[in-house]
Amino acid sequence: MSQADAAPITGNYEFAPVKSAGIIGPQSPTATRRSLLAGMAFAPIAFAGSTSSRAASPSKWKEISARYRAAQAEWDQFLERVYNPAVDRLIALAPPPPSYFTITARNGKANEYWYDRTDPDAWTNNGSPLIAEKAKAQADSWRRWEITHARARREIGMDTIEAEDTRRSQHIDRLRNELIATRISSPAEMLEKLELVWGDGDDPEPHKEELFRDFRSLAGRL
């Protein structure tokens, strides 16, 4: 017999979380970002009444921004009405088995044995008969689940739903990049661009040139 005794075995499983398209806005603000936004808060007073032929056409920024926000809203609705309900139904039709089992050894230490779908028999040949037995039962459960899960995906049409989700996500990314590359024409648009660049917690470094270009444009209007 192994070092493990026959203490109660517990388990849990992990599955794809509900998705959210998100919105433009700060989620992980940094000190640098806060200082930039604080400084820009006074920009409308400094720039009031000034104009410049170097600024972008206001309609271009507003037009792309409107399309971006509309795409975000449509994606939110798609996630709420189609994608997330499909995931919920998929889990209901094919609830995944526990991802691990726990065995408490004689010394009182609880050890977790996780199932690896890329190596389903990782624990089935363990030197401990108890571990091997539980691992085999776990692997058998996951093999049955794979069959049930594939059948449920076909019934729901999950491949089509996921493809549509990817299409919408990529469309929003393209609009976001197009918007970041568009020249701003006012401090208000500069603030919106800063929110867009930092709002998702992304690294602003790839957009440094666009941001400095827009800051120089605004500075030239003083």
mmCIF file of C-alpha atoms in Angstrom:
data_model
loop_
_atom_site.group_PDB
_atom_site.id
_atom_site.type_symbol
_atom_site.label_atom_id
_atom_site.label_comp_id
_atom_site.label_asym_id
_atom_site.label_seq_id
_atom_site.Cartn_x
_atom_site.Cartn_y
_atom_site.Cartn_z
ATOM 1 C CA MET A 1 0.000 0.000 0.000
ATOM 2 C CA SER A 2 1.165 3.528 -0.688
ATOM 3 C CA GLN A 3 1.850 6.360 1.693
ATOM 4 C CA ALA A 4 -1.628 7.727 0.993
ATOM 5 C CA ASP A 5 -4.559 6.480 2.994
ATOM 6 C CA ALA A 6 -8.178 6.348 1.950
ATOM 7 C CA ALA A 7 -9.113 9.813 3.171
ATOM 8 C CA PRO A 8 -11.975 11.605 1.380
ATOM 9 C CA ILE A 9 -11.231 12.683 -2.171
ATOM 10 C CA THR A 10 -12.415 16.042 -3.372
ATOM 11 C CA GLY A 11 -12.215 17.805 -6.675
ATOM 12 C CA ASN A 12 -13.142 20.763 -8.770
ATOM 13 C CA TYR A 13 -13.222 21.797 -12.391
ATOM 14 C CA GLU A 14 -12.454 24.870 -14.412
ATOM 15 C CA PHE A 15 -14.277 25.993 -17.531
ATOM 16 C CA ALA A 16 -14.384 28.936 -19.902
ATOM 17 C CA PRO A 17 -15.575 32.043 -18.039
ATOM 18 C CA VAL A 18 -18.363 34.265 -19.242
ATOM 19 C CA LYS A 19 -16.977 36.842 -21.618
ATOM 20 C CA SER A 20 -17.411 40.579 -21.592
ATOM 21 C CA ALA A 21 -16.573 42.869 -24.473
ATOM 22 C CA GLY A 22 -15.645 45.670 -22.110
ATOM 23 C CA ILE A 23 -15.837 49.401 -22.664
ATOM 24 C CA ILE A 24 -13.512 52.276 -23.232
ATOM 25 C CA GLY A 25 -12.261 53.322 -19.834
ATOM 26 C CA PRO A 26 -9.508 52.999 -17.253
ATOM 27 C CA GLN A 27 -9.217 49.634 -15.563
ATOM 28 C CA SER A 28 -5.582 49.608 -14.404
ATOM 29 C CA PRO A 29 -4.552 53.296 -14.150
ATOM 30 C CA THR A 30 -0.917 54.104 -13.551
ATOM 31 C CA ALA A 31 0.597 57.177 -11.971
ATOM 32 C CA THR A 32 1.854 58.311 -15.373
ATOM 33 C CA ARG A 33 -1.558 57.945 -16.912
ATOM 34 C CA ARG A 34 -3.239 59.782 -14.041
ATOM 35 C CA SER A 35 -0.847 62.703 -14.371
ATOM 36 C CA LEU A 36 -1.443 62.915 -18.106
ATOM 37 C CA LEU A 37 -5.209 62.886 -17.700
ATOM 38 C CA ALA A 38 -5.063 65.386 -14.858
ATOM 39 C CA GLY A 39 -3.037 67.741 -17.000
ATOM 40 C CA MET A 40 -5.368 67.351 -19.939
ATOM 41 C CA ALA A 41 -8.371 68.167 -17.766
ATOM 42 C CA PHE A 42 -7.385 71.846 -18.046
ATOM 43 C CA ALA A 43 -6.695 71.678 -21.774
ATOM 44 C CA PRO A 44 -10.132 72.885 -22.932
ATOM 45 C CA ILE A 45 -9.507 76.176 -21.089
ATOM 46 C CA ALA A 46 -6.047 76.616 -22.564
ATOM 47 C CA PHE A 47 -7.105 75.794 -26.104
ATOM 48 C CA ALA A 48 -10.504 77.460 -26.134
ATOM 49 C CA GLY A 49 -11.139 79.433 -29.290
ATOM 50 C CA SER A 50 -8.005 78.283 -31.127
ATOM 51 C CA THR A 51 -8.018 76.636 -34.562
ATOM 52 C CA SER A 52 -5.416 75.064 -36.779
ATOM 53 C CA SER A 53 -5.330 73.736 -40.329
ATOM 54 C CA ARG A 54 -2.963 70.989 -39.087
ATOM 55 C CA ALA A 55 -5.704 69.384 -36.996
ATOM 56 C CA ALA A 56 -7.776 66.529 -38.348
ATOM 57 C CA SER A 57 -11.269 67.002 -39.624
ATOM 58 C CA PRO A 58 -13.544 66.707 -36.575
ATOM 59 C CA SER A 59 -15.961 64.564 -38.556
ATOM 60 C CA LYS A 60 -13.335 61.873 -39.243
ATOM 61 C CA TRP A 61 -12.559 61.197 -35.587
ATOM 62 C CA LYS A 62 -16.219 61.363 -34.612
ATOM 63 C CA GLU A 63 -17.233 59.057 -37.457
ATOM 64 C CA ILE A 64 -14.679 56.362 -36.590
ATOM 65 C CA SER A 65 -15.340 56.755 -32.865
ATOM 66 C CA ALA A 66 -19.065 56.293 -33.449
ATOM 67 C CA ARG A 67 -18.444 53.125 -35.471
ATOM 68 C CA TYR A 68 -16.095 51.808 -32.789
ATOM 69 C CA ARG A 69 -18.569 52.413 -29.985
ATOM 70 C CA ALA A 70 -21.403 50.922 -32.032
ATOM 71 C CA ALA A 71 -19.340 47.804 -32.698
ATOM 72 C CA GLN A 72 -18.561 47.531 -28.982
ATOM 73 C CA ALA A 73 -22.260 47.828 -28.117
ATOM 74 C CA GLU A 74 -23.205 45.218 -30.722
ATOM 75 C CA TRP A 75 -20.544 42.847 -29.395
ATOM 76 C CA ASP A 76 -21.844 43.341 -25.844
ATOM 77 C CA GLN A 77 -25.310 42.368 -27.063
ATOM 78 C CA PHE A 78 -23.928 39.371 -28.942
ATOM 79 C CA LEU A 79 -22.121 38.142 -25.825
ATOM 80 C CA GLU A 80 -25.169 38.688 -23.639
ATOM 81 C CA ARG A 81 -27.759 37.209 -25.990
ATOM 82 C CA VAL A 82 -25.828 34.561 -27.922
ATOM 83 C CA TYR A 83 -22.326 33.648 -26.755
ATOM 84 C CA ASN A 84 -22.720 33.471 -22.981
ATOM 85 C CA PRO A 85 -26.072 31.625 -23.144
ATOM 86 C CA ALA A 86 -24.470 29.141 -25.554
ATOM 87 C CA VAL A 87 -21.614 28.536 -23.111
ATOM 88 C CA ASP A 88 -24.106 28.081 -20.273
ATOM 89 C CA ARG A 89 -26.053 25.562 -22.345
ATOM 90 C CA LEU A 90 -22.857 23.763 -23.324
ATOM 91 C CA ILE A 91 -21.901 23.352 -19.672
ATOM 92 C CA ALA A 92 -25.420 22.187 -18.840
ATOM 93 C CA LEU A 93 -25.389 19.583 -21.629
ATOM 94 C CA ALA A 94 -21.818 18.473 -20.962
ATOM 95 C CA PRO A 95 -20.721 19.404 -17.445
ATOM 96 C CA PRO A 96 -16.983 18.787 -17.195
ATOM 97 C CA PRO A 97 -15.741 16.335 -14.584
ATOM 98 C CA PRO A 98 -13.424 17.454 -11.774
ATOM 99 C CA SER A 99 -10.030 18.643 -13.003
ATOM 100 C CA TYR A 100 -8.210 17.136 -10.032
ATOM 101 C CA PHE A 101 -8.618 14.808 -7.117
ATOM 102 C CA THR A 102 -7.126 15.185 -3.664
ATOM 103 C CA ILE A 103 -5.663 12.475 -1.489
ATOM 104 C CA THR A 104 -4.620 13.097 2.090
ATOM 105 C CA ALA A 105 -1.512 11.183 3.089
ATOM 106 C CA ARG A 106 -0.915 9.638 6.495
ATOM 107 C CA ASN A 107 1.152 12.655 7.505
ATOM 108 C CA GLY A 108 -1.932 14.818 6.991
ATOM 109 C CA LYS A 109 -0.703 16.541 3.831
ATOM 110 C CA ALA A 110 -3.336 16.922 1.108
ATOM 111 C CA ASN A 111 -1.967 16.374 -2.393
ATOM 112 C CA GLU A 112 -3.786 17.435 -5.562
ATOM 113 C CA TYR A 113 -3.505 15.358 -8.729
ATOM 114 C CA TRP A 114 -4.539 17.388 -11.763
ATOM 115 C CA TYR A 115 -5.829 15.939 -14.986
ATOM 116 C CA ASP A 116 -3.881 16.980 -18.078
ATOM 117 C CA ARG A 117 -5.847 16.596 -21.307
ATOM 118 C CA THR A 118 -2.576 16.512 -23.253
ATOM 119 C CA ASP A 119 -1.348 13.627 -21.074
ATOM 120 C CA PRO A 120 -4.483 11.872 -19.801
ATOM 121 C CA ASP A 121 -2.654 8.888 -18.316
ATOM 122 C CA ALA A 122 -0.053 10.878 -16.394
ATOM 123 C CA TRP A 123 -1.137 9.422 -13.041
ATOM 124 C CA THR A 124 -2.694 6.111 -14.084
ATOM 125 C CA ASN A 125 0.601 4.231 -13.777
ATOM 126 C CA ASN A 126 1.574 5.797 -10.471
ATOM 127 C CA GLY A 127 3.326 3.546 -7.991
ATOM 128 C CA SER A 128 0.573 4.172 -5.475
ATOM 129 C CA PRO A 129 -2.383 1.856 -6.198
ATOM 130 C CA LEU A 130 -4.785 4.383 -4.685
ATOM 131 C CA ILE A 131 -3.509 7.227 -6.868
ATOM 132 C CA ALA A 132 -3.476 5.018 -9.959
ATOM 133 C CA GLU A 133 -7.030 3.845 -9.295
ATOM 134 C CA LYS A 134 -8.404 7.344 -8.821
ATOM 135 C CA ALA A 135 -6.435 8.644 -11.818
ATOM 136 C CA LYS A 136 -7.856 5.918 -14.056
ATOM 137 C CA ALA A 137 -11.398 6.745 -12.972
ATOM 138 C CA GLN A 138 -10.677 10.426 -13.607
ATOM 139 C CA ALA A 139 -9.247 9.765 -17.078
ATOM 140 C CA ASP A 140 -12.247 7.584 -17.983
ATOM 141 C CA SER A 141 -14.607 10.368 -16.901
ATOM 142 C CA TRP A 142 -12.807 12.882 -19.090
ATOM 143 C CA ARG A 143 -12.822 10.566 -22.096
ATOM 144 C CA ARG A 144 -16.590 10.162 -21.771
ATOM 145 C CA TRP A 145 -16.890 13.917 -21.381
ATOM 146 C CA GLU A 146 -14.931 14.550 -24.592
ATOM 147 C CA ILE A 147 -17.548 12.575 -26.513
ATOM 148 C CA THR A 148 -20.487 14.280 -24.802
ATOM 149 C CA HIS A 149 -18.882 17.697 -25.176
ATOM 150 C CA ALA A 150 -18.276 17.277 -28.905
ATOM 151 C CA ARG A 151 -21.883 16.173 -29.413
ATOM 152 C CA ALA A 152 -23.185 19.156 -27.418
ATOM 153 C CA ARG A 153 -21.032 21.582 -29.412
ATOM 154 C CA ARG A 154 -22.513 20.269 -32.645
ATOM 155 C CA GLU A 155 -26.038 20.520 -31.267
ATOM 156 C CA ILE A 156 -25.537 24.128 -30.191
ATOM 157 C CA GLY A 157 -23.546 25.163 -33.259
ATOM 158 C CA MET A 158 -20.669 26.335 -31.099
ATOM 159 C CA ASP A 159 -18.155 26.475 -33.943
ATOM 160 C CA THR A 160 -20.318 29.022 -35.774
ATOM 161 C CA ILE A 161 -20.906 31.060 -32.616
ATOM 162 C CA GLU A 162 -17.195 31.150 -31.782
ATOM 163 C CA ALA A 163 -16.341 32.149 -35.346
ATOM 164 C CA GLU A 164 -18.792 35.051 -35.119
ATOM 165 C CA ASP A 165 -17.325 36.075 -31.768
ATOM 166 C CA THR A 166 -13.834 36.089 -33.293
ATOM 167 C CA ARG A 167 -15.029 38.094 -36.293
ATOM 168 C CA ARG A 168 -16.587 40.758 -34.079
ATOM 169 C CA SER A 169 -13.544 40.923 -31.817
ATOM 170 C CA GLN A 170 -11.175 41.354 -34.758
ATOM 171 C CA HIS A 171 -13.446 44.017 -36.289
ATOM 172 C CA ILE A 172 -13.328 45.992 -33.042
ATOM 173 C CA ASP A 173 -9.540 45.664 -32.910
ATOM 174 C CA ARG A 174 -9.264 47.060 -36.439
ATOM 175 C CA LEU A 175 -11.517 49.999 -35.596
ATOM 176 C CA ARG A 176 -9.553 50.647 -32.406
ATOM 177 C CA ASN A 177 -6.259 50.725 -34.296
ATOM 178 C CA GLU A 178 -7.789 52.964 -36.955
ATOM 179 C CA LEU A 179 -9.078 55.322 -34.282
ATOM 180 C CA ILE A 180 -5.714 55.497 -32.512
ATOM 181 C CA ALA A 181 -4.027 56.306 -35.830
ATOM 182 C CA THR A 182 -6.526 59.095 -36.587
ATOM 183 C CA ARG A 183 -5.405 62.643 -35.822
ATOM 184 C CA ILE A 184 -7.378 64.375 -33.096
ATOM 185 C CA SER A 185 -8.785 67.886 -33.456
ATOM 186 C CA SER A 186 -9.567 68.863 -29.865
ATOM 187 C CA PRO A 187 -8.478 68.266 -26.261
ATOM 188 C CA ALA A 188 -11.674 66.276 -25.713
ATOM 189 C CA GLU A 189 -10.651 63.874 -28.475
ATOM 190 C CA MET A 190 -7.159 63.681 -26.990
ATOM 191 C CA LEU A 191 -8.680 62.600 -23.689
ATOM 192 C CA GLU A 192 -10.741 59.980 -25.486
ATOM 193 C CA LYS A 193 -7.644 58.671 -27.234
ATOM 194 C CA LEU A 194 -5.752 58.417 -23.939
ATOM 195 C CA GLU A 195 -8.649 56.465 -22.457
ATOM 196 C CA LEU A 196 -8.638 54.238 -25.519
ATOM 197 C CA VAL A 197 -4.911 53.510 -25.327
ATOM 198 C CA TRP A 198 -4.746 52.900 -21.566
ATOM 199 C CA GLY A 199 -8.297 51.788 -20.860
ATOM 200 C CA ASP A 200 -7.707 48.071 -21.453
ATOM 201 C CA GLY A 201 -4.437 47.999 -19.536
ATOM 202 C CA ASP A 202 -2.443 47.679 -22.764
ATOM 203 C CA ASP A 203 1.137 48.817 -23.188
ATOM 204 C CA PRO A 204 0.988 52.347 -24.664
ATOM 205 C CA GLU A 205 4.511 52.092 -26.112
ATOM 206 C CA PRO A 206 3.381 50.935 -29.610
ATOM 207 C CA HIS A 207 1.215 54.074 -29.853
ATOM 208 C CA LYS A 208 3.844 56.522 -28.592
ATOM 209 C CA GLU A 209 4.387 58.213 -31.960
ATOM 210 C CA GLU A 210 0.668 58.804 -32.506
ATOM 211 C CA LEU A 211 0.288 60.262 -29.019
ATOM 212 C CA PHE A 212 3.282 62.591 -29.299
ATOM 213 C CA ARG A 213 2.103 63.691 -32.732
ATOM 214 C CA ASP A 214 -1.272 64.649 -31.280
ATOM 215 C CA PHE A 215 0.271 66.391 -28.262
ATOM 216 C CA ARG A 216 2.531 68.406 -30.585
ATOM 217 C CA SER A 217 -0.496 69.329 -32.671
ATOM 218 C CA LEU A 218 -2.339 70.609 -29.617
ATOM 219 C CA ALA A 219 0.740 72.417 -28.281
ATOM 220 C CA GLY A 220 1.102 74.237 -31.588
ATOM 221 C CA ARG A 221 -2.343 75.735 -31.144
ATOM 222 C CA LEU A 222 -1.500 77.610 -27.934
#
